[in-house]
Coordinates of N, CA and C in Angstrom, one line a residue:
X1 N 0.8 -1.2 0.0 CA 0.0 0.1 0.1 C 0.9 1.2 0.0
X2 N 1.9 1.3 0.8 CA 2.8 2.4 0.9 C 3.5 2.8 -0.5
X3 N 3.8 1.7 -1.1 CA 4.4 1.8 -2.4 C 3.5 2.5 -3.5
X4 N 2.3 2.1 -3.5 CA 1.3 2.8 -4.3 C 1.1 4.2 -4.0
X5 N 1.0 4.5 -2.7 CA 0.8 5.9 -2.3 C 1.9 6.9 -2.7
X6 N 3.1 6.4 -3.0 CA 4.1 7.3 -3.6 C 3.6 8.0 -4.8
X7 N 2.7 7.3 -5.6 CA 2.3 7.8 -7.0 C 0.9 8.4 -6.9
X8 N 0.3 8.7 -5.7 CA -1.0 9.1 -5.6 C -1.2 10.4 -6.3
X9 N -0.2 11.2 -6.4 CA -0.3 12.5 -7.2 C -0.7 12.2 -8.6
X10 N -0.4 11.1 -9.2 CA -0.7 10.8 -10.6 C -2.1 10.0 -10.8
X11 N -2.6 9.3 -9.8 CA -3.7 8.5 -10.0 C -4.9 9.1 -9.2
X12 N -4.7 10.0 -8.2 CA -5.7 10.5 -7.4 C -6.8 11.1 -8.2
X13 N -6.5 12.0 -9.1 CA -7.6 12.7 -9.9 C -8.5 11.7 -10.6
X14 N -8.0 10.6 -11.1 CA -8.9 9.6 -11.8 C -9.8 9.0 -10.6
X15 N -9.3 8.7 -9.5 CA -10.2 8.2 -8.4 C -11.2 9.2 -7.9
X16 N -10.8 10.5 -8.0 CA -11.8 11.5 -7.7 C -13.1 11.4 -8.6
X17 N -12.7 11.1 -9.8 CA -13.9 11.1 -10.8 C -14.8 10.0 -10.6
X18 N -14.4 9.0 -9.9 CA -15.3 7.8 -9.5 C -16.2 8.1 -8.2
X19 N -16.0 9.2 -7.7 CA -16.7 9.5 -6.4 C -18.2 9.4 -6.7
X20 N -18.8 10.0 -7.7 CA -20.3 10.0 -7.8 C -20.8 8.6 -8.2
X21 N -20.1 7.9 -9.1 CA -20.4 6.5 -9.4 C -20.5 5.6 -8.2
X22 N -19.6 5.8 -7.4 CA -19.4 5.0 -6.2 C -20.6 5.3 -5.3
X23 N -20.9 6.6 -5.3 CA -22.0 7.1 -4.4 C -23.2 6.5 -4.8
X24 N -23.6 6.6 -6.0 CA -25.0 6.2 -6.5 C -25.2 4.7 -6.7
X25 N -24.0 3.9 -7.0 CA -24.2 2.5 -7.0 C -23.7 1.6 -5.8
X26 N -23.0 2.2 -5.0 CA -22.3 1.4 -3.9 C -22.4 2.0 -2.5
X27 N -21.9 3.2 -2.4 CA -21.8 3.9 -1.2 C -22.9 4.0 -0.3
X28 N -24.1 4.4 -0.9 CA -25.3 4.6 -0.1 C -25.8 3.3 0.6
X29 N -25.6 2.3 -0.2 CA -26.0 0.9 0.3 C -25.1 0.5 1.6
X30 N -23.7 0.6 1.3 CA -22.8 0.3 2.4 C -23.1 1.0 3.7
X31 N -23.3 2.4 3.4 CA -23.4 3.2 4.7 C -24.7 2.8 5.3
X32 N -25.7 2.6 4.6 CA -27.1 2.3 5.2 C -27.0 0.9 6.0
X33 N -26.4 0.0 5.5 CA -26.4 -1.4 6.1 C -25.1 -1.7 7.1
X34 N -24.5 -0.5 7.2 CA -23.3 -0.5 8.3 C -24.0 0.1 9.5
X35 N -24.1 -0.7 10.6 CA -24.9 -0.2 11.7 C -24.1 0.4 12.8
X36 N -23.1 1.0 12.5 CA -22.2 1.7 13.5 C -21.7 2.9 12.8
X37 N -21.7 4.1 13.6 CA -21.0 5.4 13.2 C -20.0 5.7 14.4
X38 N -18.7 5.4 14.2 CA -17.8 5.4 15.3 C -18.0 4.4 16.4
X39 N -18.2 5.0 17.5 CA -18.5 4.1 18.7 C -20.1 4.0 18.9
X40 N -20.9 4.5 18.0 CA -22.4 4.5 18.2 C -23.0 3.5 17.3
X41 N -23.9 2.7 17.9 CA -24.7 1.7 17.1 C -26.1 2.4 16.8
X42 N -26.8 2.0 15.7 CA -28.0 2.5 15.4 C -28.8 1.6 14.5
X43 N -30.1 1.8 14.5 CA -31.0 0.9 13.6 C -31.9 1.9 12.8
X44 N -32.2 1.5 11.7 CA -33.1 2.4 10.8 C -34.5 2.1 11.1
X45 N -35.3 3.1 11.0 CA -36.8 2.8 11.0 C -37.2 2.0 9.7
X46 N -38.3 1.2 9.7 CA -38.7 0.5 8.5 C -38.9 1.3 7.3
X47 N -39.4 2.6 7.6 CA -39.7 3.4 6.3 C -38.4 3.9 5.8
X48 N -37.3 3.9 6.3 CA -36.0 4.2 5.7 C -35.6 3.1 4.7
X49 N -35.9 1.9 5.0 CA -35.6 0.9 4.1 C -36.4 1.1 2.7
X50 N -37.6 1.4 2.8 CA -38.5 1.8 1.8 C -37.9 3.0 1.1
X51 N -37.6 4.0 1.7 CA -37.0 5.3 1.2 C -35.8 5.0 0.4
X52 N -34.8 4.2 0.9 CA -33.7 3.9 0.1 C -34.0 3.2 -1.3
X53 N -34.7 2.1 -1.2 CA -34.8 1.3 -2.4 C -35.8 2.0 -3.3
X54 N -37.0 2.6 -2.9 CA -37.8 3.3 -3.7 C -37.2 4.4 -4.5
X55 N -36.5 5.3 -3.7 CA -36.0 6.5 -4.4 C -34.7 6.2 -5.2
X56 N -34.1 5.1 -4.9 CA -32.9 4.6 -5.8 C -33.6 4.1 -7.0
X57 N -34.8 3.4 -7.0 CA -35.3 2.8 -8.1 C -35.8 3.9 -9.1
X58 N -36.4 5.0 -8.5 CA -36.8 6.2 -9.2 C -35.6 6.7 -10.0
X59 N -34.5 6.8 -9.3 CA -33.3 7.5 -9.9 C -32.9 6.7 -11.1
X60 N -32.8 5.3 -10.8 CA -32.3 4.4 -11.9 C -33.3 4.5 -13.2
X61 N -34.6 4.5 -12.8 CA -35.5 4.6 -13.9 C -35.4 5.9 -14.7
X62 N -35.3 7.1 -14.1 CA -35.2 8.2 -14.9 C -33.9 8.5 -15.7
X63 N -32.8 8.0 -15.1 CA -31.5 8.2 -15.7 C -30.9 7.2 -16.6
X64 N -31.6 5.9 -16.5 CA -31.1 4.7 -17.2 C -32.2 4.2 -18.1
X65 N -33.3 3.7 -17.4 CA -34.5 3.1 -18.2 C -35.2 4.0 -19.1
X66 N -35.5 5.2 -18.7 CA -36.3 6.1 -19.5 C -35.4 6.6 -20.7
X67 N -34.2 6.9 -20.7 CA -33.4 7.2 -21.8 C -33.4 6.0 -22.8
X68 N -33.3 4.8 -22.3 CA -33.3 3.6 -23.2 C -34.6 3.5 -24.0
X69 N -35.7 3.9 -23.3 CA -37.0 3.7 -23.9 C -37.3 4.9 -25.0
X70 N -36.9 6.1 -24.5 CA -37.4 7.2 -25.2 C -36.3 7.7 -26.3
X71 N -35.2 7.4 -26.2 CA -34.2 8.0 -27.1 C -33.8 7.1 -28.1
X72 N -33.4 7.5 -29.2 CA -33.0 6.6 -30.4 C -31.5 6.3 -30.2
X73 N -31.1 5.6 -29.1 CA -29.7 5.4 -28.7 C -29.7 3.9 -28.3
X74 N -28.5 3.3 -28.7 CA -28.3 2.0 -28.2 C -27.9 1.9 -26.7
X75 N -28.0 0.8 -26.2 CA -27.8 0.7 -24.7 C -26.4 1.2 -24.3
X76 N -25.4 0.9 -25.1 CA -24.0 1.3 -24.7 C -23.8 2.8 -24.8
X77 N -24.6 3.5 -25.6 CA -24.6 4.9 -25.7 C -25.2 5.5 -24.5
X78 N -26.3 5.0 -24.1 CA -26.9 5.6 -22.8 C -26.0 5.2 -21.7
X79 N -25.4 4.0 -21.6 CA -24.5 3.7 -20.5 C -23.3 4.6 -20.5
X80 N -22.7 4.8 -21.7 CA -21.6 5.8 -21.7 C -21.9 7.1 -21.2
X81 N -23.1 7.6 -21.7 CA -23.4 8.9 -21.3 C -23.7 9.0 -19.8
X82 N -24.3 7.9 -19.3 CA -24.5 7.9 -17.8 C -23.1 7.9 -17.0
X83 N -22.2 7.2 -17.5 CA -20.8 7.1 -16.8 C -20.2 8.5 -17.0
X84 N -20.2 9.0 -18.2 CA -19.4 10.3 -18.4 C -20.1 11.3 -17.5
X85 N -21.4 11.3 -17.4 CA -22.1 12.3 -16.4 C -21.5 12.3 -15.1
X86 N -21.4 11.0 -14.6 CA -21.0 10.8 -13.2 C -19.4 11.0 -13.0
X87 N -18.7 10.8 -14.1 CA -17.3 11.1 -14.0 C -17.0 12.6 -13.9
X88 N -17.8 13.4 -14.6 CA -17.6 14.9 -14.5 C -18.1 15.3 -13.1
X89 N -19.2 14.8 -12.7 CA -19.8 15.1 -11.4 C -18.8 14.7 -10.3
X90 N -18.2 13.5 -10.5 CA -17.2 13.1 -9.4 C -15.9 13.9 -9.3
X91 N -15.3 14.3 -10.5 CA -14.2 15.1 -10.3 C -14.4 16.4 -9.9
X92 N -15.7 16.9 -10.2 CA -16.1 18.3 -9.6 C -16.2 18.2 -8.1
X93 N -16.9 17.2 -7.6 CA -17.1 17.2 -6.2 C -15.8 16.9 -5.4
X94 N -15.0 15.9 -6.0 CA -13.7 15.6 -5.5 C -12.8 16.9 -5.4
X95 N -12.7 17.6 -6.3 CA -11.8 18.8 -6.3 C -12.3 20.0 -5.4
X96 N -13.7 20.0 -5.4 CA -14.2 21.1 -4.5 C -13.8 20.8 -3.1
X97 N -13.9 19.7 -2.6 CA -13.7 19.3 -1.2 C -12.1 19.1 -1.0
X98 N -11.4 18.6 -1.9 CA -9.9 18.4 -1.6 C -9.3 19.8 -1.6
X99 N -9.7 20.6 -2.5 CA -9.0 22.0 -2.5 C -9.3 22.8 -1.4
X100 N -10.3 22.4 -0.6 CA -10.7 23.1 0.6 C -10.1 22.6 1.9
X101 N -9.5 21.5 1.8 CA -8.9 20.8 3.0 C -7.5 20.2 2.8
X102 N -7.2 19.7 1.6 CA -5.9 19.0 1.4 C -5.0 19.9 0.5
X103 N -4.6 21.0 1.1 CA -3.7 22.0 0.4 C -2.7 22.4 1.5
X104 N -1.6 23.1 1.0 CA -0.5 23.4 1.9 C -1.1 24.5 2.8
X105 N -0.7 24.3 4.1 CA -1.1 25.3 5.1 C -2.2 24.7 6.1
X106 N -2.9 23.8 5.6 CA -4.0 23.2 6.4 C -3.4 22.1 7.4
X107 N -4.0 22.1 8.6 CA -3.6 21.1 9.5 C -4.4 19.8 9.4
X108 N -3.8 18.8 10.0 CA -4.5 17.4 10.0 C -4.4 17.0 11.5
X109 N -5.0 17.5 12.4 CA -4.9 17.2 13.8 C -5.5 15.9 14.3
X110 N -4.9 15.3 15.2 CA -5.4 14.0 15.7 C -5.9 14.0 17.2
X111 N -6.7 13.2 17.7 CA -7.2 13.3 19.0 C -6.0 13.0 20.0
X112 N -6.3 13.5 21.2 CA -5.2 13.4 22.3 C -5.4 11.9 22.9
X113 N -4.7 11.6 23.9 CA -4.8 10.3 24.5 C -6.1 9.9 25.1
X114 N -7.0 10.9 25.4 CA -8.4 10.6 25.8 C -9.3 10.6 24.6
X115 N -8.9 10.7 23.4 CA -9.8 10.7 22.2 C -10.5 12.0 22.0
X116 N -10.0 13.1 22.4 CA -10.6 14.4 22.3 C -9.8 15.3 21.4
X117 N -10.3 16.2 20.7 CA -9.7 17.2 19.9 C -9.4 18.4 20.7
X118 N -8.2 19.0 20.9 CA -7.9 19.8 21.9 C -8.4 21.3 21.4
X119 N -8.5 21.5 20.2 CA -8.9 23.0 19.7 C -10.4 23.1 19.9
X120 N -10.9 24.3 20.2 CA -12.3 24.5 20.0 C -12.8 24.4 18.7
X121 N -14.1 24.1 18.6 CA -14.8 23.8 17.3 C -14.4 24.7 16.2
X122 N -14.6 26.0 16.4 CA -14.4 27.1 15.4 C -12.9 27.2 15.1
X123 N -12.1 27.0 16.1 CA -10.5 27.1 15.8 C -10.2 25.9 14.9
X124 N -10.8 24.7 15.1 CA -10.6 23.6 14.4 C -10.9 23.8 12.8
X125 N -12.0 24.5 12.6 CA -12.4 24.8 11.3 C -11.4 25.7 10.6
X126 N -10.9 26.6 11.3 CA -10.0 27.6 10.6 C -8.6 26.9 10.3
X127 N -8.2 26.0 11.2 CA -6.9 25.3 11.0 C -7.0 24.3 9.9
X128 N -8.1 23.7 9.7 CA -8.2 22.6 8.7 C -8.8 22.9 7.4
X129 N -9.2 24.2 7.2 CA -10.0 24.5 6.0 C -9.3 25.7 5.3
X130 N -9.5 25.7 3.9 CA -9.0 26.8 3.1 C -10.1 27.1 2.0
X131 N -10.1 28.5 1.8 CA -10.9 28.9 0.7 C -10.1 28.9 -0.6
X132 N -10.8 28.8 -1.8 CA -10.1 28.9 -3.0 C -11.0 29.8 -4.0
X133 N -10.4 30.6 -4.8 CA -11.0 31.5 -5.8 C -12.1 32.3 -5.0
X134 N -11.7 33.0 -3.9 CA -12.8 33.6 -3.2 C -13.4 34.9 -3.8
X135 N -12.8 35.4 -4.8 CA -13.3 36.6 -5.5 C -13.9 36.3 -6.8
X136 N -14.0 35.0 -7.1 CA -14.5 34.6 -8.5 C -16.1 34.4 -8.3
X137 N -16.8 35.2 -9.0 CA -18.2 35.0 -9.0 C -18.6 33.7 -9.8
X138 N -17.9 33.3 -10.7 CA -18.2 32.1 -11.4 C -17.9 30.9 -10.6
X139 N -16.8 30.9 -9.8 CA -16.6 29.7 -8.8 C -17.7 29.8 -7.8
X140 N -18.1 30.9 -7.3 CA -19.2 30.9 -6.3 C -20.5 30.4 -6.8
X141 N -20.7 30.7 -8.1 CA -22.0 30.2 -8.8 C -21.9 28.8 -9.0
X142 N -20.8 28.3 -9.6 CA -20.8 26.8 -10.0 C -20.6 26.0 -8.6
X143 N -20.0 26.4 -7.7 CA -19.8 25.6 -6.4 C -20.9 25.9 -5.3
X144 N -21.8 26.8 -5.6 CA -22.7 27.1 -4.6 C -22.2 27.7 -3.4
X145 N -21.1 28.5 -3.5 CA -20.4 29.1 -2.4 C -19.5 28.3 -1.7
X146 N -19.4 26.9 -2.1 CA -18.4 26.1 -1.4 C -16.9 26.5 -1.6
X147 N -16.6 27.4 -2.5 CA -15.3 27.7 -2.7 C -14.8 28.6 -1.5
X148 N -15.8 29.2 -0.7 CA -15.5 29.8 0.6 C -16.0 28.8 1.6
X149 N -15.1 27.8 1.8 CA -15.3 26.6 2.6 C -15.2 27.0 4.1
X150 N -14.3 28.0 4.4 CA -14.3 28.5 5.8 C -15.7 28.9 6.4
X151 N -16.3 29.8 5.6 CA -17.5 30.4 6.0 C -18.6 29.4 6.0
X152 N -18.5 28.4 5.0 CA -19.4 27.4 4.9 C -19.4 26.5 6.2
X153 N -18.2 26.2 6.7 CA -18.1 25.4 7.8 C -18.7 26.2 9.1
X154 N -18.3 27.4 9.2 CA -18.7 28.3 10.4 C -20.1 28.6 10.4
X155 N -20.6 28.8 9.2 CA -22.1 29.2 9.1 C -22.9 28.4 8.1
X156 N -23.0 27.1 8.5 CA -23.5 26.2 7.5 C -25.1 26.5 7.2
X157 N -25.8 27.2 8.0 CA -27.2 27.5 7.9 C -27.5 28.9 7.2
X158 N -26.4 29.6 6.9 CA -26.5 30.9 6.3 C -26.4 30.8 4.7
X159 N -27.2 31.4 4.0 CA -27.1 31.4 2.5 C -25.8 31.8 2.0
X160 N -25.1 31.1 1.0 CA -23.9 31.4 0.5 C -23.8 32.9 -0.1
X161 N -24.8 33.4 -0.4 CA -24.7 34.8 -1.0 C -24.1 35.8 0.1
X162 N -24.3 35.4 1.3 CA -23.7 36.3 2.4 C -22.3 36.0 2.9
X163 N -21.7 35.1 2.2 CA -20.3 34.5 2.5 C -19.3 35.7 2.3
X164 N -19.4 36.5 1.1 CA -18.4 37.5 0.9 C -18.4 38.5 2.1
X165 N -19.5 38.9 2.5 CA -19.7 39.9 3.7 C -19.2 39.2 5.1
X166 N -19.4 38.0 5.1 CA -19.0 37.3 6.3 C -17.5 37.1 6.4
X167 N -17.0 36.8 5.3 CA -15.4 36.6 5.2 C -14.7 37.8 5.7
X168 N -15.2 39.0 5.5 CA -14.4 40.1 6.0 C -14.4 40.1 7.6
X169 N -15.6 39.7 8.1 CA -15.6 39.6 9.7 C -14.8 38.5 10.1
X170 N -14.8 37.3 9.4 CA -14.1 36.2 9.9 C -12.6 36.4 9.8
X171 N -12.2 37.0 8.7 CA -10.8 37.3 8.6 C -10.2 38.2 9.6
X172 N -10.9 39.3 9.9 CA -10.5 40.3 11.0 C -10.5 39.5 12.4
X173 N -11.4 38.7 12.6 CA -11.6 38.0 13.9 C -10.4 37.0 14.1
X174 N -10.0 36.3 13.0 CA -8.9 35.3 13.0 C -7.6 36.1 13.2
X175 N -7.4 37.2 12.6 CA -6.3 38.0 12.9 C -6.2 38.5 14.3
X176 N -7.3 38.9 14.8 CA -7.3 39.5 16.2 C -6.9 38.5 17.2
X177 N -7.2 37.1 17.0 CA -6.9 36.0 18.0 C -5.7 35.2 17.5
X178 N -5.0 35.7 16.4 CA -3.8 35.0 16.1 C -4.0 33.7 15.4
X179 N -5.2 33.5 14.7 CA -5.6 32.2 14.0 C -5.4 32.4 12.5
X180 N -5.2 31.2 11.8 CA -4.9 31.3 10.4 C -6.3 31.5 9.7
X181 N -6.2 32.2 8.5 CA -7.2 32.4 7.7 C -6.7 32.0 6.3
X182 N -6.9 30.8 5.8 CA -6.1 30.2 4.6 C -7.0 30.5 3.5
X183 N -6.4 30.8 2.3 CA -7.2 30.9 1.0 C -6.1 31.0 -0.1
X184 N -6.5 30.3 -1.3 CA -5.8 30.4 -2.5 C -6.5 31.3 -3.4
X185 N -5.8 32.3 -4.1 CA -6.6 33.3 -4.7 C -7.3 32.8 -6.0
X186 N -6.7 31.7 -6.6 CA -7.5 31.2 -7.8 C -7.6 29.7 -7.6
X187 N -8.5 29.2 -8.5 CA -8.7 27.7 -8.5 C -7.4 27.0 -9.0
X188 N -6.6 27.5 -9.8 CA -5.4 26.9 -10.4 C -4.2 26.9 -9.3
X189 N -4.3 28.0 -8.6 CA -3.2 28.0 -7.5 C -3.5 27.0 -6.4
X190 N -4.9 26.8 -6.1 CA -5.3 25.8 -5.1 C -5.0 24.4 -5.8
X191 N -5.2 24.2 -7.0 CA -5.1 22.9 -7.6 C -3.5 22.6 -7.6
X192 N -2.7 23.5 -7.8 CA -1.2 23.3 -7.8 C -0.8 22.8 -6.3
X193 N -1.4 23.6 -5.4 CA -1.0 23.3 -4.0 C -1.5 22.0 -3.6
X194 N -2.7 21.5 -4.1 CA -3.1 20.2 -3.7 C -2.3 19.1 -4.3
X195 N -1.8 19.4 -5.6 CA -0.9 18.4 -6.2 C 0.3 18.2 -5.4
X196 N 0.9 19.4 -5.1 CA 2.2 19.2 -4.2 C 1.9 18.5 -2.8
X197 N 0.8 18.7 -2.2 CA 0.4 18.1 -1.0 C 0.3 16.6 -1.3
X198 N -0.4 16.2 -2.3 CA -0.5 14.8 -2.7 C 0.9 14.1 -2.8
X199 N 1.8 14.8 -3.4 CA 3.1 14.3 -3.7 C 3.8 14.2 -2.4
X200 N 3.7 15.2 -1.6 CA 4.4 15.2 -0.3 C 3.9 14.1 0.5
X201 N 2.7 14.0 0.7 CA 2.1 13.1 1.7 C 2.3 11.6 1.2
X202 N 2.3 11.4 -0.1 CA 2.6 10.0 -0.7 C 4.0 9.7 -0.5
X203 N 4.9 10.7 -0.7 CA 6.4 10.4 -0.3 C 6.6 10.1 1.1
X204 N 6.0 10.9 2.0 CA 6.1 10.7 3.5 C 5.6 9.4 3.9
X205 N 4.5 8.9 3.2 CA 3.9 7.7 3.7 C 4.7 6.4 3.4
X206 N 5.6 6.5 2.5 CA 6.4 5.4 2.1 C 7.5 5.1 3.0
X207 N 7.4 4.0 3.7 CA 8.5 3.5 4.5 C 9.1 2.2 3.9
X208 N 10.3 2.3 3.5 CA 11.0 1.0 3.0 C 11.0 -0.1 4.0
X209 N 10.7 -1.3 3.5 CA 10.7 -2.4 4.4 C 12.2 -2.8 4.8
X210 N 12.3 -3.3 5.9 CA 13.7 -3.7 6.4 C 13.6 -5.2 6.4
X211 N 14.8 -5.8 6.2 CA 14.9 -7.3 6.3 C 14.9 -7.6 7.8
X212 N 14.0 -8.6 8.1 CA 13.9 -9.1 9.4 C 14.9 -10.3 9.7
X213 N 15.6 -10.1 10.6 CA 16.5 -11.1 10.9 C 16.0 -12.2 11.8
X214 N 16.3 -13.4 11.4 CA 15.8 -14.6 12.2 C 16.1 -14.5 13.7
X215 N 15.2 -14.8 14.5 CA 15.3 -14.8 16.0 C 16.0 -16.1 16.5
X216 N 17.1 -16.0 17.3 CA 17.8 -17.1 17.8 C 17.2 -17.3 19.2
X217 N 16.5 -18.5 19.4 CA 15.9 -18.8 20.6 C 17.0 -19.4 21.6
X218 N 16.9 -19.0 22.8 CA 17.9 -19.4 23.9 C 17.6 -21.0 24.3
X219 N 16.7 -21.6 23.6 CA 16.4 -23.0 23.9 C 16.0 -23.7 22.8
X220 N 16.1 -25.1 22.7 CA 15.8 -25.8 21.4 C 14.4 -25.7 21.2
X221 N 14.0 -25.7 19.9 CA 12.6 -25.8 19.5 C 12.0 -27.1 19.6
X222 N 10.9 -27.3 20.3 CA 10.3 -28.7 20.5 C 9.1 -28.8 19.5
X223 N 9.3 -29.8 18.7 CA 8.2 -30.1 17.7 C 7.1 -30.8 18.4
X224 N 5.9 -30.2 18.3 CA 4.8 -30.9 19.0 C 4.1 -31.9 17.9
X225 N 3.7 -33.2 18.4 CA 3.1 -34.1 17.6 C 1.7 -33.6 17.2

């Protein structure tokens, strides 16, 4: 696994494109039937089983069955269109969230010995999140404001059209308390930063295996019948 991670900066973007396909065909089912979230166990009400399979069936009908019935296309053309649609959606989702968290400057804190995060919740958001293309109206429109991920984390119930005004307050407050306010001015600057992070983390993850020397026992080995 470590050897493969050395090259993650080369194959990660292809894996991002599979995000949406995995979500619609696999992930929802795995999450639903996995009856634990961390240390917590849970069971779904019966109606949620109906909701999962009923609405999944509706989705498959509208996006796969209906095009096969109504369009003058062969099955492989419909299938190819379905896959391409999800590949584009997957790479878009993957990049939006990766450029907001896995870039240079962001922290990756771990819990202490008691299993607790030592930073306050808001401080944690500032240390682990970065904005990208904050002044781009196009990015704000296409991402629904998620390019200002800091404000999205701090104020998830406030409409993203207010994020530009909020960002001024958040930035000044962060400076007042000596906290980071991370952002990359353009999408491509953030993309380059993410690429460098993937390369660095992949290189750091690789630990060459060492030859294990045979252990010499201080007593003869007894063979059991």
